[in-house]
XYZ file of C-alpha atoms in Angstrom:
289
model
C 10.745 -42.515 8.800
C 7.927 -40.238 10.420
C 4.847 -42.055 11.185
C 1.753 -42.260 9.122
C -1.136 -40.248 10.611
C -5.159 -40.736 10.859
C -7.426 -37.802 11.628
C -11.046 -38.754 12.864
C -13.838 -38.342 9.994
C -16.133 -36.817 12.949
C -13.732 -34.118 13.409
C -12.863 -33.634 9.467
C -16.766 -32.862 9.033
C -16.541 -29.998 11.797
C -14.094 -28.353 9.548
C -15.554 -28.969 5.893
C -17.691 -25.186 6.122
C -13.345 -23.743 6.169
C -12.594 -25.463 3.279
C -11.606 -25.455 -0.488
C -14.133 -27.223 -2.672
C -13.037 -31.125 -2.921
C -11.643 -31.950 -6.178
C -10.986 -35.884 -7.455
C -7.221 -36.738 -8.529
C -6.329 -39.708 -10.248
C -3.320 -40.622 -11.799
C -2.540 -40.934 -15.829
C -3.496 -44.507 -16.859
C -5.676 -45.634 -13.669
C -4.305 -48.737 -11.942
C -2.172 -50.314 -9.241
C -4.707 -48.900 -6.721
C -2.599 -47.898 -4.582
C -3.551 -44.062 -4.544
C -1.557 -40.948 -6.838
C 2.070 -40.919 -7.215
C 3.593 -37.238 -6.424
C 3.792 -35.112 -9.897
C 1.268 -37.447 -11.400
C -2.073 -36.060 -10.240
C -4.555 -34.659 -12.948
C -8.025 -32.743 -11.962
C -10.884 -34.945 -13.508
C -13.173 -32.149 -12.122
C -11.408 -28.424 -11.953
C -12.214 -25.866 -8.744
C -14.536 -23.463 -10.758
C -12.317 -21.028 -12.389
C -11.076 -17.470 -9.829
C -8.756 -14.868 -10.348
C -7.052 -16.432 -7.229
C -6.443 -19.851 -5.378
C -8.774 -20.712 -2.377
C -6.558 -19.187 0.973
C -7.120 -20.572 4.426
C -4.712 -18.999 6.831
C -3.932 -21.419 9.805
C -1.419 -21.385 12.520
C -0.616 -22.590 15.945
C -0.728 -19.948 18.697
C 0.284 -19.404 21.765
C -2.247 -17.907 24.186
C -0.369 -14.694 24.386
C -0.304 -14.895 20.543
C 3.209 -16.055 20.032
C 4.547 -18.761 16.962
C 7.739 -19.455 18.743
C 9.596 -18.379 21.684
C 12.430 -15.913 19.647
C 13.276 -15.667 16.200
C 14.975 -18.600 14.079
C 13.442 -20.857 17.235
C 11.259 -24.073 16.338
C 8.558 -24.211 19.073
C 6.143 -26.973 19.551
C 2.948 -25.599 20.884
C 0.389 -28.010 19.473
C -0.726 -31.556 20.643
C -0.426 -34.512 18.412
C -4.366 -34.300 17.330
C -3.932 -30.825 16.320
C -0.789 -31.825 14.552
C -2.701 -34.526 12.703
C -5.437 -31.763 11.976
C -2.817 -29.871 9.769
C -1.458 -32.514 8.040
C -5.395 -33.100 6.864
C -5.686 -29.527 5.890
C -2.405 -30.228 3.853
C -4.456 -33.193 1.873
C -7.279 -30.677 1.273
C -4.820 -28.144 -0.268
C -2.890 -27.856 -3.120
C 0.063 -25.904 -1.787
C 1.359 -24.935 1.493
C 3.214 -21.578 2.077
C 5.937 -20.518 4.155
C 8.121 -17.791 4.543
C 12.140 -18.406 4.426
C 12.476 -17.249 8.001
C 10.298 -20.899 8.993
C 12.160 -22.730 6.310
C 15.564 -21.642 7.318
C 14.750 -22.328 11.056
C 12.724 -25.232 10.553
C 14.032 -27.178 8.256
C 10.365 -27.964 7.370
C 9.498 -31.435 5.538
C 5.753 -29.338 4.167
C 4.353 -32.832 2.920
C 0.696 -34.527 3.880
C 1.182 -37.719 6.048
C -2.431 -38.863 6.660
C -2.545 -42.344 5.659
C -3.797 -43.130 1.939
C -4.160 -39.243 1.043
C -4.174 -39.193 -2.670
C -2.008 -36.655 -3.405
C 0.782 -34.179 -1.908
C 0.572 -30.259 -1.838
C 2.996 -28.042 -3.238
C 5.956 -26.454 -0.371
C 5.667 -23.012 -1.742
C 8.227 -20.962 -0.095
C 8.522 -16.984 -0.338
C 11.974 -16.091 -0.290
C 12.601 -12.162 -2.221
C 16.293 -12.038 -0.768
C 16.887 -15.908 -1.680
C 18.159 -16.559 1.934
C 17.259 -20.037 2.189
C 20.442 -22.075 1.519
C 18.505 -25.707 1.117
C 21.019 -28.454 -0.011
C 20.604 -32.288 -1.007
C 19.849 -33.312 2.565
C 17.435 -31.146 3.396
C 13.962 -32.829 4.717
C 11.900 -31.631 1.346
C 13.886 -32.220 -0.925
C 14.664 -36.061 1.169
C 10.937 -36.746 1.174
C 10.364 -35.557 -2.444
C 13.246 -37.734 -3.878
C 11.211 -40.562 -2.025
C 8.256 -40.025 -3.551
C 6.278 -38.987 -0.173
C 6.217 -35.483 -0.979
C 6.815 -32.575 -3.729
C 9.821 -30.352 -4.297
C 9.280 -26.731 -3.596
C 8.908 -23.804 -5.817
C 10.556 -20.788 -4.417
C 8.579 -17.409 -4.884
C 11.551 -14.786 -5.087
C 12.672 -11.351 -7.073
C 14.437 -11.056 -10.362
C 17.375 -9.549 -9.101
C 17.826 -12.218 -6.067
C 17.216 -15.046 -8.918
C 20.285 -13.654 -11.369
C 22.303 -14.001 -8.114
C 21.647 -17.499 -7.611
C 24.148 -20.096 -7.835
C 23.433 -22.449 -11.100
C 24.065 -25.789 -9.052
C 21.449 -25.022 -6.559
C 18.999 -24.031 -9.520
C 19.949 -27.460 -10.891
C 19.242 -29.191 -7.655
C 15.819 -27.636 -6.858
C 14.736 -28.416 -10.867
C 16.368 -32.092 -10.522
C 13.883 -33.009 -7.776
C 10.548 -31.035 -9.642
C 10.753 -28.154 -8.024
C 11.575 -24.215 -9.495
C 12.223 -20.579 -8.436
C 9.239 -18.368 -9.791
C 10.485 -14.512 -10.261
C 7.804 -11.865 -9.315
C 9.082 -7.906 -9.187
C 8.210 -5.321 -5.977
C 4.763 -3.915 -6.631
C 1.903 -3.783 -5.554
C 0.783 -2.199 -2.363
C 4.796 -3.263 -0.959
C 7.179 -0.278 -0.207
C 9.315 -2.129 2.908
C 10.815 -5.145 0.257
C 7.958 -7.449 0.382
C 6.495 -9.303 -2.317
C 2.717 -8.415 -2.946
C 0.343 -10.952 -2.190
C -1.521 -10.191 -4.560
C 1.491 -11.083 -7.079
C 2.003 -13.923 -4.840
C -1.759 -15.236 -5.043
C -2.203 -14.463 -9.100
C 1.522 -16.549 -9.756
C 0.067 -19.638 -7.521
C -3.233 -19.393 -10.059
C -1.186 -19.110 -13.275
C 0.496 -22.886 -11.980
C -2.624 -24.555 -11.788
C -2.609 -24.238 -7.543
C -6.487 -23.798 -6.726
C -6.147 -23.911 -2.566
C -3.233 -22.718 -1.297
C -2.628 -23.386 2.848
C -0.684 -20.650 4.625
C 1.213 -21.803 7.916
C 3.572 -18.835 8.176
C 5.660 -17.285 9.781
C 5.218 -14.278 11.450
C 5.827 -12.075 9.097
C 4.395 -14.296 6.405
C 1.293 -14.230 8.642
C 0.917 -10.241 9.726
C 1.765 -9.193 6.219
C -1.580 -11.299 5.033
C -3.364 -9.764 7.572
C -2.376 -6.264 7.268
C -2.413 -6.044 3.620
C -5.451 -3.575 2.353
C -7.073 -5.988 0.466
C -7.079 -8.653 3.351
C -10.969 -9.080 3.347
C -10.716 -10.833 -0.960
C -7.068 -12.020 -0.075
C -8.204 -14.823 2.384
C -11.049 -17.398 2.690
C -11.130 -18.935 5.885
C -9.042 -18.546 9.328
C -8.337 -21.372 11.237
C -6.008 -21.420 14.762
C -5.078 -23.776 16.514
C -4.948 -22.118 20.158
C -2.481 -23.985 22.682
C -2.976 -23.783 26.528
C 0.413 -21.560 27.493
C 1.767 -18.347 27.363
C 5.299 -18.254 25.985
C 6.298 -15.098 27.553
C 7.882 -11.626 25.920
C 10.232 -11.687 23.218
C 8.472 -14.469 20.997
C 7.550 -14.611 17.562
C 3.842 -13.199 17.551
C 1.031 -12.443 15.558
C -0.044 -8.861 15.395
C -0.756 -7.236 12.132
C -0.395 -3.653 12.190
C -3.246 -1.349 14.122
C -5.393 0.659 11.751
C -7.299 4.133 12.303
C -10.904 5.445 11.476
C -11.700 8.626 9.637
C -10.649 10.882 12.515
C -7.300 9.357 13.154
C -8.194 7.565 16.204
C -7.028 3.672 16.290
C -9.051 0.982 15.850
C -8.905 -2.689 15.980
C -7.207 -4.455 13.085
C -9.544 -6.829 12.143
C -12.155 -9.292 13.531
C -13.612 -13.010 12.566
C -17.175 -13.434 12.138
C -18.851 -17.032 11.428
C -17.011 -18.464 14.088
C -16.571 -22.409 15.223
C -14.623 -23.213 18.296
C -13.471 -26.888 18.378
C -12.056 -28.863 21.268
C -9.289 -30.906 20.028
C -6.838 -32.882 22.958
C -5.651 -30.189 25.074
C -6.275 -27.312 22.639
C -8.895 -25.216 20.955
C -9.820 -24.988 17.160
C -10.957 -21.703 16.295
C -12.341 -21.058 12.775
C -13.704 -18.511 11.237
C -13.356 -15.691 8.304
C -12.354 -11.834 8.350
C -15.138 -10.038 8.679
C -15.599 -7.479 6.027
């Protein structure tokens, strides 16, 4: 069993101003004090009412801006404090997103383990082509038949969800969890999902915050999507001390150009924080308009 984790209060406060507004959970029927069973928390005071969730964007990065070293590659670049960091985000969030290519390669467990967090955030995973072939013994579904996390709800298209074999519905709906059917659209002509779809399904389920970890393309699809600047809320990177080298997995959203065709930069981050953290650097900050 992975370890529980603690993340300093000092260091929590540094990152409140990057946040979704706190809400209080409890659980139906009070007692046992021993915190809110997964699937049983209930919103005594609601996130005041958006047309989307709350989005923070965070990642680990290389300092040549890679993820991972090559594709389908799991690639630690973080130190443990920074790894505890993101597993406090996770308790401040109600989901956390992913893209199949990280859940295929990971094998990702997307709970909270800070110790005596009061409730777990949703695994969303967006998956159009359904190519994540999850079973009975993989890590989310383990930790959400445990109670120390939640089952998934994969984000996919209608015609990928009529292909889908009725035994694996039955296991991801058997464990809580449920494939959620959104068309092409949007701003999407290369067989992406819109985010905006994405964003507006995550509301319509009651998901207020939603944390989202990637990968690439997850990532550089956010970023260069033309309504970027009311898509996401707060940035924050977690920026490790090595280069990775060419070939890796990085982040680079597509380059844009001004009236006269010339390029410009993609985008920028304004109201910036820069926080020390072990051997690497917290940078936080929001996409300046």
């Amino acid at each position: 069993m992975a370890e529980w984790l603690t993340f300093p209060a000092d260091q929590a406060a540094k990152l409140e101003p990057w946040l979704p507004p706190k809400t209080r959970l409890s659980s139906e029927g009070g007692g046992g004090g021993g915190g809110v069973a997964p699937g049983e928390q209930q919103r005594n005071e609601p996130a005041p009412a958006r047309a989307r969730p709350f989005v923070t964007l965070t990642f680990a990065t290389s300092l040549d801006s890679a993820l991972s070293l090559a594709p389908g590659v799991r690639t630690t670049l973080s130190g443990p404090q920074s790894k505890a960091m993101t597993h406090f985000l996770r308790s401040r969030h109600d989901a956390i997103l992913i893209g199949a290519g990280t859940a295929v390669a990971d094998d990702p467990g997307l709970n909270c383990r800070i110790q005596d967090a009061e409730s777990q955030p949703r695994p969303i995973v967006v998956d159009p082509r359904c190519r994540w072939s999850f079973h009975e013994r993989s890590k989310v579904l383990q930790l959400a038949g445990e109670g120390r996390g939640l089952a998934p709800f994969v984000i996919t298209t209608p015609e990928a969800a009529a292909a889908i074999d009725e035994q694996k519905r039955a296991l991801l709906e058997s464990h809580g969890g449920k494939y959620i059917s959104l068309k092409y659209g949007g701003s999407s002509d290369d067989g992406v999902l819109d985010w905006n779809d994405i964003l507006a399904a995550l509301q319509h389920e009651g998901l207020n915050s939603v944390m989202v970890e990637g990968g690439g393309h997850v990532i550089n699809t956010l970023l260069g999507h033309k309504d970027k600047n009311d898509l996401v809320d707060s940035v924050i990177i977690t920026i490790a001390p090595t280069w990775l080298g060419q070939g890796g997995v990085v982040v680079s959203p597509a380059r844009e150009v001004d009236e006269s065709g010339n390029p410009k930069a993609a985008l920028r981050l304004t109201n910036l924080s820069w926080h020390p953290l072990g051997d690497d650097v917290v940078l936080c900050g929001q996409i300046e308009p």
